[in-house]
């Protein structure tokens, strides 16, 4: 059970570090209230360490790591093929736009 938790945490850490690197490269001038000490170098180090820990979970308990990987693949497939389309359709921005359109229609008529 502990290896499954470690597997999930290392995936999370790796994705957060990768997201930070991508955001810093794509939006370098974006206002940020907090700046990471070391910037991309720190996030790159964290990414490499998280990937190392991810590989280590397969070395410690391959069965648990494969089970966790299977759960993540199923969850990702569910999101990609079903949930993503339903969440986007009910995004807050679209609800606000629909409410504004309805209010404007009420005012007109």
Tab-separated table of C-alpha atoms in Angstrom:
chain	number	residue	atom	x	y	z
A	1	UNK	CA	0.000	0.000	0.000
A	2	UNK	CA	2.840	2.374	0.820
A	3	UNK	CA	4.455	1.807	-2.582
A	4	UNK	CA	1.190	2.688	-4.310
A	5	UNK	CA	1.067	5.956	-2.353
A	6	UNK	CA	4.698	6.714	-3.199
A	7	UNK	CA	3.994	5.983	-6.869
A	8	UNK	CA	1.088	8.446	-6.873
A	9	UNK	CA	3.056	11.101	-5.024
A	10	UNK	CA	6.022	10.876	-7.364
A	11	UNK	CA	3.759	11.212	-10.396
A	12	UNK	CA	2.282	14.303	-8.773
A	13	UNK	CA	5.693	15.781	-7.980
A	14	UNK	CA	6.975	15.106	-11.492
A	15	UNK	CA	3.914	16.695	-13.101
A	16	UNK	CA	4.107	19.761	-10.844
A	17	UNK	CA	7.774	20.283	-11.633
A	18	UNK	CA	7.157	19.790	-15.344
A	19	UNK	CA	4.206	22.204	-15.226
A	20	UNK	CA	6.389	24.826	-13.565
A	21	UNK	CA	9.060	24.462	-16.243
A	22	UNK	CA	6.525	24.695	-19.074
A	23	UNK	CA	4.795	27.727	-17.538
A	24	UNK	CA	8.080	29.569	-16.994
A	25	UNK	CA	9.083	28.961	-20.614
A	26	UNK	CA	5.721	29.801	-22.205
A	27	UNK	CA	4.806	32.761	-19.970
A	28	UNK	CA	8.098	34.260	-18.747
A	29	UNK	CA	6.627	37.717	-18.050
A	30	UNK	CA	3.494	36.562	-16.245
A	31	UNK	CA	3.027	38.300	-12.873
A	32	UNK	CA	3.698	35.872	-10.041
A	33	UNK	CA	3.242	36.719	-6.362
A	34	UNK	CA	5.778	34.021	-5.473
A	35	UNK	CA	8.916	33.142	-7.398
A	36	UNK	CA	10.563	29.773	-6.929
A	37	UNK	CA	14.117	30.034	-5.623
A	38	UNK	CA	16.393	28.744	-8.358
A	39	UNK	CA	13.658	28.931	-11.006
A	40	UNK	CA	13.784	26.315	-13.737
A	41	UNK	CA	16.994	24.771	-12.352
A	42	UNK	CA	15.227	23.901	-9.084
A	43	UNK	CA	12.203	22.498	-10.908
A	44	UNK	CA	14.432	20.491	-13.254
A	45	UNK	CA	16.233	18.968	-10.276
A	46	UNK	CA	12.896	18.140	-8.639
A	47	UNK	CA	11.689	16.571	-11.898
A	48	UNK	CA	14.768	14.333	-12.178
A	49	UNK	CA	14.492	13.290	-8.515
A	50	UNK	CA	10.774	12.519	-8.888
A	51	UNK	CA	11.443	10.392	-11.966
A	52	UNK	CA	14.207	8.580	-10.046
A	53	UNK	CA	11.793	7.838	-7.209
A	54	UNK	CA	9.227	6.655	-9.759
A	55	UNK	CA	11.712	4.191	-11.230
A	56	UNK	CA	12.635	3.076	-7.711
A	57	UNK	CA	9.014	2.103	-6.972
A	58	UNK	CA	9.230	-0.428	-9.810
A	59	UNK	CA	12.458	-1.803	-8.368
A	60	UNK	CA	11.005	-2.196	-4.866
A	61	UNK	CA	7.593	-3.683	-5.672
A	62	UNK	CA	6.796	-4.164	-9.333
A	63	UNK	CA	3.282	-5.518	-8.680
A	64	UNK	CA	2.186	-2.521	-6.619
A	65	UNK	CA	3.691	-0.082	-9.109
A	66	UNK	CA	1.947	-1.789	-12.038
A	67	UNK	CA	-1.367	-1.799	-10.161
A	68	UNK	CA	-1.050	1.912	-9.438
A	69	UNK	CA	-0.012	2.590	-13.020
A	70	UNK	CA	-3.082	0.695	-14.226
A	71	UNK	CA	-5.365	2.776	-12.010
A	72	UNK	CA	-3.794	6.003	-13.302
A	73	UNK	CA	-4.086	4.888	-16.927
A	74	UNK	CA	-7.778	4.020	-16.440
A	75	UNK	CA	-8.436	7.367	-14.718
A	76	UNK	CA	-6.608	9.248	-17.472
A	77	UNK	CA	-8.565	7.407	-20.172
A	78	UNK	CA	-11.840	8.189	-18.367
A	79	UNK	CA	-10.934	11.855	-18.240
A	80	UNK	CA	-9.724	11.979	-21.854
A	81	UNK	CA	-12.727	10.240	-23.393
A	82	UNK	CA	-15.647	11.199	-21.140
A	83	UNK	CA	-15.169	13.582	-18.258
A	84	UNK	CA	-13.210	16.260	-20.102
A	85	UNK	CA	-16.087	16.899	-22.483
A	86	UNK	CA	-18.638	17.170	-19.707
A	87	UNK	CA	-16.534	19.396	-17.453
A	88	UNK	CA	-15.703	21.871	-20.203
A	89	UNK	CA	-19.341	22.139	-21.185
A	90	UNK	CA	-20.169	23.230	-17.632
A	91	UNK	CA	-17.242	25.564	-17.104
A	92	UNK	CA	-17.983	28.610	-14.885
A	93	UNK	CA	-17.133	30.985	-17.724
A	94	UNK	CA	-19.828	29.464	-19.895
A	95	UNK	CA	-22.372	29.604	-17.074
A	96	UNK	CA	-21.589	33.277	-16.464
A	97	UNK	CA	-21.926	34.001	-20.181
A	98	UNK	CA	-25.287	32.205	-20.277
A	99	UNK	CA	-26.495	34.155	-17.234
A	100	UNK	CA	-25.371	37.458	-18.749
A	101	UNK	CA	-27.172	36.622	-21.998
A	102	UNK	CA	-30.347	35.730	-20.102
A	103	UNK	CA	-30.211	38.943	-18.062
A	104	UNK	CA	-29.701	40.992	-21.206
A	105	UNK	CA	-32.665	39.299	-22.813
A	106	UNK	CA	-34.833	40.041	-19.760
A	107	UNK	CA	-33.813	43.715	-19.832
A	108	UNK	CA	-34.710	43.983	-23.520
A	109	UNK	CA	-38.009	42.481	-23.351
